[in-house]
PDB file of C-alpha atoms in Angstrom:
ATOM      1  CA  MET A  62      59.355   0.192   7.673  1.00 51.00           C
ATOM      2  CA  SER A  63      57.449   2.801   5.616  1.00 58.00           C
ATOM      3  CA  TYR A  64      55.225   0.025   4.240  1.00 62.00           C
ATOM      4  CA  SER A  65      54.109  -0.789   7.805  1.00 68.00           C
ATOM      5  CA  LYS A  66      53.350   2.869   8.557  1.00 67.00           C
ATOM      6  CA  SER A  67      51.293   3.155   5.363  1.00 63.00           C
ATOM      7  CA  ILE A  68      49.185   0.173   6.411  1.00 66.00           C
ATOM      8  CA  GLN A  69      48.721   1.690   9.867  1.00 64.00           C
ATOM      9  CA  LYS A  70      47.534   4.960   8.326  1.00 60.00           C
ATOM     10  CA  ILE A  71      45.086   3.160   6.057  1.00 67.00           C
ATOM     11  CA  LEU A  72      43.704   1.096   8.953  1.00 59.00           C
ATOM     12  CA  CYS A  73      43.404   4.197  11.129  1.00 56.00           C
ATOM     13  CA  ALA A  74      41.581   6.104   8.387  1.00 54.00           C
ATOM     14  CA  GLY A  75      39.255   3.146   7.840  1.00 53.00           C
ATOM     15  CA  ALA A  76      38.490   2.943  11.556  1.00 51.00           C
ATOM     16  CA  LEU A  77      37.672   6.653  11.659  1.00 47.00           C
ATOM     17  CA  VAL A  78      35.327   6.371   8.683  1.00 45.00           C
ATOM     18  CA  TRP A  79      33.595   3.352  10.232  1.00 47.00           C
ATOM     19  CA  ALA A  80      33.225   5.122  13.605  1.00 46.00           C
ATOM     20  CA  ALA A  81      31.776   8.222  11.964  1.00 43.00           C
ATOM     21  CA  ALA A  82      29.270   6.151  10.026  1.00 45.00           C
ATOM     22  CA  ALA A  83      28.256   4.112  13.062  1.00 44.00           C
ATOM     23  CA  THR A  84      27.802   7.061  15.420  1.00 43.00           C
ATOM     24  CA  GLY A  85      26.461   9.455  12.823  1.00 44.00           C
ATOM     25  CA  HIS A  86      23.179   7.554  12.697  1.00 47.00           C
ATOM     26  CA  GLY A  87      22.012   9.152  15.951  1.00 47.00           C
ATOM     27  CA  ASN A  88      22.298  12.692  14.589  1.00 56.00           C
ATOM     28  CA  VAL A  89      19.071  12.459  12.592  1.00 61.00           C
ATOM     29  CA  THR A  90      16.808  15.457  13.119  1.00 77.00           C
ATOM     30  CA  PRO A  91      13.253  14.125  12.940  1.00 81.00           C
ATOM     31  CA  GLN A  92      11.187  15.860  10.288  1.00 87.00           C
ATOM     32  CA  PRO A  93       7.495  16.598  10.812  1.00 89.00           C
ATOM     33  CA  VAL A  94       5.070  14.415   8.882  1.00 94.00           C
ATOM     34  CA  ASP A  95       1.750  15.566   7.453  1.00 94.00           C
ATOM     35  CA  THR A  96      -0.456  12.502   7.801  1.00 96.00           C
ATOM     36  CA  GLY A  97      -3.270  14.119   5.814  1.00 94.00           C
ATOM     37  CA  ASP A  98      -6.643  12.486   6.349  1.00 96.00           C
ATOM     38  CA  LEU A  99      -5.268   9.316   7.929  1.00 98.00           C
ATOM     39  CA  PRO A 100      -6.741   8.646  11.393  1.00 98.00           C
ATOM     40  CA  ASP A 101      -4.758   9.303  14.564  1.00 96.00           C
ATOM     41  CA  LEU A 102      -3.735   5.881  15.859  1.00 97.00           C
ATOM     42  CA  GLY A 103      -3.028   7.070  19.399  1.00 93.00           C
ATOM     43  CA  ARG A 104       0.023   6.647  21.639  1.00 88.00           C
ATOM     44  CA  GLU A 105      -0.377   2.987  22.669  1.00 91.00           C
ATOM     45  CA  ALA A 106       1.823   0.900  20.359  1.00 93.00           C
ATOM     46  CA  LEU A 107      -0.147  -1.312  17.980  1.00 96.00           C
ATOM     47  CA  ASN A 108       1.229  -4.799  17.323  1.00 94.00           C
ATOM     48  CA  GLU A 109       0.622  -4.870  13.584  1.00 96.00           C
ATOM     49  CA  ASN A 110       0.335  -2.504  10.648  1.00 97.00           C
ATOM     50  CA  PRO A 111      -3.308  -1.378  10.449  1.00 98.00           C
ATOM     51  CA  PHE A 112      -2.856  -0.126   6.852  1.00 98.00           C
ATOM     52  CA  ARG A 113      -1.719  -3.496   5.455  1.00 96.00           C
ATOM     53  CA  ASP A 114      -4.072  -5.216   3.007  1.00 94.00           C
ATOM     54  CA  GLY A 115      -6.547  -7.303   4.981  1.00 95.00           C
ATOM     55  CA  ASN A 116      -6.235  -5.257   8.196  1.00 97.00           C
ATOM     56  CA  GLU A 117      -8.746  -2.818   9.702  1.00 96.00           C
ATOM     57  CA  LEU A 118      -7.571   0.284   7.780  1.00 98.00           C
ATOM     58  CA  SER A 119      -6.522  -1.445   4.578  1.00 98.00           C
ATOM     59  CA  LYS A 120      -8.818   0.821   2.539  1.00 98.00           C
ATOM     60  CA  LEU A 121      -6.322   3.606   3.377  1.00 98.00           C
ATOM     61  CA  ASN A 122      -3.297   1.616   2.183  1.00 98.00           C
ATOM     62  CA  ALA A 123      -2.592   3.769  -0.899  1.00 98.00           C
ATOM     63  CA  GLU A 124      -2.829   6.988   1.120  1.00 98.00           C
ATOM     64  CA  ALA A 125      -0.585   5.503   3.832  1.00 98.00           C
ATOM     65  CA  VAL A 126       2.001   4.592   1.162  1.00 98.00           C
ATOM     66  CA  GLU A 127       2.049   8.220  -0.058  1.00 98.00           C
ATOM     67  CA  VAL A 128       2.381   9.614   3.472  1.00 98.00           C
ATOM     68  CA  GLY A 129       4.989   6.967   4.289  1.00 97.00           C
ATOM     69  CA  MET A 130       7.070   7.783   1.206  1.00 97.00           C
ATOM     70  CA  SER A 131       7.425  11.404   2.292  1.00 96.00           C
ATOM     71  CA  ALA A 132       7.966  10.479   5.948  1.00 96.00           C
ATOM     72  CA  TYR A 133      10.600   7.889   5.022  1.00 95.00           C
ATOM     73  CA  ALA A 134      12.471  10.363   2.817  1.00 94.00           C
ATOM     74  CA  GLY A 135      12.657  12.929   5.631  1.00 93.00           C
ATOM     75  CA  ASN A 136      13.355  10.607   8.544  1.00 93.00           C
ATOM     76  CA  CYS A 137      14.794   7.282   7.398  1.00 92.00           C
ATOM     77  CA  ALA A 138      16.450   7.453   3.967  1.00 91.00           C
ATOM     78  CA  GLY A 139      19.600   9.156   5.261  1.00 89.00           C
ATOM     79  CA  CYS A 140      20.522   5.985   7.146  1.00 89.00           C
ATOM     80  CA  HIS A 141      18.411   3.190   5.656  1.00 91.00           C
ATOM     81  CA  GLY A 142      18.824   4.220   2.014  1.00 90.00           C
ATOM     82  CA  ILE A 143      16.645   5.516  -0.772  1.00 90.00           C
ATOM     83  CA  GLU A 144      13.621   3.262  -1.277  1.00 88.00           C
ATOM     84  CA  ALA A 145      14.764   1.301   1.792  1.00 86.00           C
ATOM     85  CA  GLN A 146      17.824  -0.079   0.004  1.00 86.00           C
ATOM     86  CA  SER A 147      20.357  -0.187   2.806  1.00 85.00           C
ATOM     87  CA  GLY A 148      24.036   0.205   2.062  1.00 80.00           C
ATOM     88  CA  GLY A 149      24.865  -2.418   4.670  1.00 80.00           C
ATOM     89  CA  LEU A 150      25.625  -0.352   7.796  1.00 82.00           C
ATOM     90  CA  THR A 151      21.988  -0.300   8.879  1.00 84.00           C
ATOM     91  CA  PRO A 152      19.287  -2.965   8.660  1.00 84.00           C
ATOM     92  CA  ASP A 153      17.669  -3.470   5.271  1.00 85.00           C
ATOM     93  CA  LEU A 154      14.053  -2.690   6.096  1.00 89.00           C
ATOM     94  CA  ARG A 155      12.849  -4.499   2.977  1.00 87.00           C
ATOM     95  CA  GLU A 156      13.780  -7.781   4.657  1.00 88.00           C
ATOM     96  CA  LEU A 157      11.263  -7.335   7.474  1.00 86.00           C
ATOM     97  CA  THR A 158       8.170  -9.527   7.252  1.00 86.00           C
ATOM     98  CA  GLU A 159       4.693  -8.880   8.604  1.00 81.00           C
ATOM     99  CA  TRP A 160       5.752 -10.929  11.638  1.00 83.00           C
ATOM    100  CA  ASP A 161       8.306  -8.206  12.408  1.00 92.00           C
ATOM    101  CA  ASP A 162       5.703  -5.480  13.061  1.00 95.00           C
ATOM    102  CA  GLU A 163       6.282  -5.460  16.823  1.00 94.00           C
ATOM    103  CA  TYR A 164      10.039  -5.318  16.266  1.00 93.00           C
ATOM    104  CA  PHE A 165       9.598  -2.408  13.829  1.00 94.00           C
ATOM    105  CA  ILE A 166       7.342  -0.278  16.039  1.00 95.00           C
ATOM    106  CA  GLY A 167       9.539  -0.931  19.088  1.00 94.00           C
ATOM    107  CA  ARG A 168      12.724   0.098  17.292  1.00 94.00           C
ATOM    108  CA  VAL A 169      11.224   3.232  15.756  1.00 94.00           C
ATOM    109  CA  MET A 170       9.522   4.382  18.942  1.00 94.00           C
ATOM    110  CA  ASN A 171      12.333   3.529  21.367  1.00 94.00           C
ATOM    111  CA  GLY A 172      15.478   3.696  19.241  1.00 93.00           C
ATOM    112  CA  THR A 173      18.447   1.453  19.896  1.00 91.00           C
ATOM    113  CA  ASP A 174      21.672   1.582  21.849  1.00 90.00           C
ATOM    114  CA  ARG A 175      23.537   1.255  18.540  1.00 85.00           C
ATOM    115  CA  GLY A 176      22.718   4.725  17.239  1.00 84.00           C
ATOM    116  CA  MET A 177      19.114   4.813  16.073  1.00 89.00           C
ATOM    117  CA  PRO A 178      17.279   7.643  17.832  1.00 90.00           C
ATOM    118  CA  SER A 179      13.847   7.292  19.384  1.00 92.00           C
ATOM    119  CA  PHE A 180      11.107   8.833  17.261  1.00 93.00           C
ATOM    120  CA  LYS A 181       8.193   8.395  19.715  1.00 89.00           C
ATOM    121  CA  SER A 182       8.119  12.048  20.738  1.00 90.00           C
ATOM    122  CA  ASN A 183       8.473  13.287  17.144  1.00 90.00           C
ATOM    123  CA  LEU A 184       6.413  10.889  15.038  1.00 94.00           C
ATOM    124  CA  GLY A 185       2.976   9.573  15.882  1.00 94.00           C
ATOM    125  CA  GLN A 186       1.949   6.013  15.188  1.00 95.00           C
ATOM    126  CA  THR A 187       0.062   7.099  12.100  1.00 98.00           C
ATOM    127  CA  ALA A 188       3.307   8.370  10.568  1.00 97.00           C
ATOM    128  CA  ILE A 189       5.303   5.367  11.780  1.00 97.00           C
ATOM    129  CA  TRP A 190       2.855   2.808  10.376  1.00 98.00           C
ATOM    130  CA  SER A 191       2.678   4.821   7.157  1.00 98.00           C
ATOM    131  CA  ILE A 192       6.454   4.452   6.864  1.00 97.00           C
ATOM    132  CA  ARG A 193       6.075   0.704   7.410  1.00 96.00           C
ATOM    133  CA  THR A 194       3.377   0.595   4.713  1.00 97.00           C
ATOM    134  CA  TYR A 195       5.649   2.450   2.289  1.00 96.00           C
ATOM    135  CA  VAL A 196       8.573   0.091   3.012  1.00 95.00           C
ATOM    136  CA  GLU A 197       6.288  -2.883   2.361  1.00 95.00           C
ATOM    137  CA  SER A 198       5.264  -1.319  -0.960  1.00 95.00           C
ATOM    138  CA  VAL A 199       8.879  -1.080  -2.174  1.00 93.00           C
ATOM    139  CA  SER A 200       9.859  -4.495  -0.833  1.00 87.00           C
ATOM    140  CA  GLY A 201       7.166  -6.367  -2.713  1.00 69.00           C
ATOM    141  CA  GLN A 202       5.441  -7.755   0.386  1.00 61.00           C
TER     142      GLN A 202
END
C-alpha cells in the first residue's frame, strides 16, 4: 500500500515539474537590444534572413552575429539554451535550415499557443534576424 502511495507522489511531483517548465516559458521579459549600426529592417516581416551570406546585407553578417549573440542571451537562452543547445523542452533552434526562415520570423513575432510569447512589440526585425544569424553561426549552417 505505501509503495503505491510513493509512486503516486513521485508521479505527482513529476507532473508539477513538467507543468512548471511548460508554462514557465511564457514568463520571459523581453530585453531591449542595441542593434548598433545595423539598418532598421522595418515592420513588414521579411521571408528570409537578410544577413545570411549571399543575401542583400551579407556584408553585415559578422556584426549581426555579435548583436544576435547579445540579443539571444537576453531573450532566448533561458528557454532555448546557451548557444542554442536546447534541453529538449523547447525546439532546438540549431536544427532550423534556411528554408525555415518564414517559420522562425512567424514564431518569434507572433509567439505560440504553447507558451512562447510574441516579441513583435519588443524586438524589431533587425534584432530578430540578428538572433537568427547568431543561431546559424553556432549551428554550423
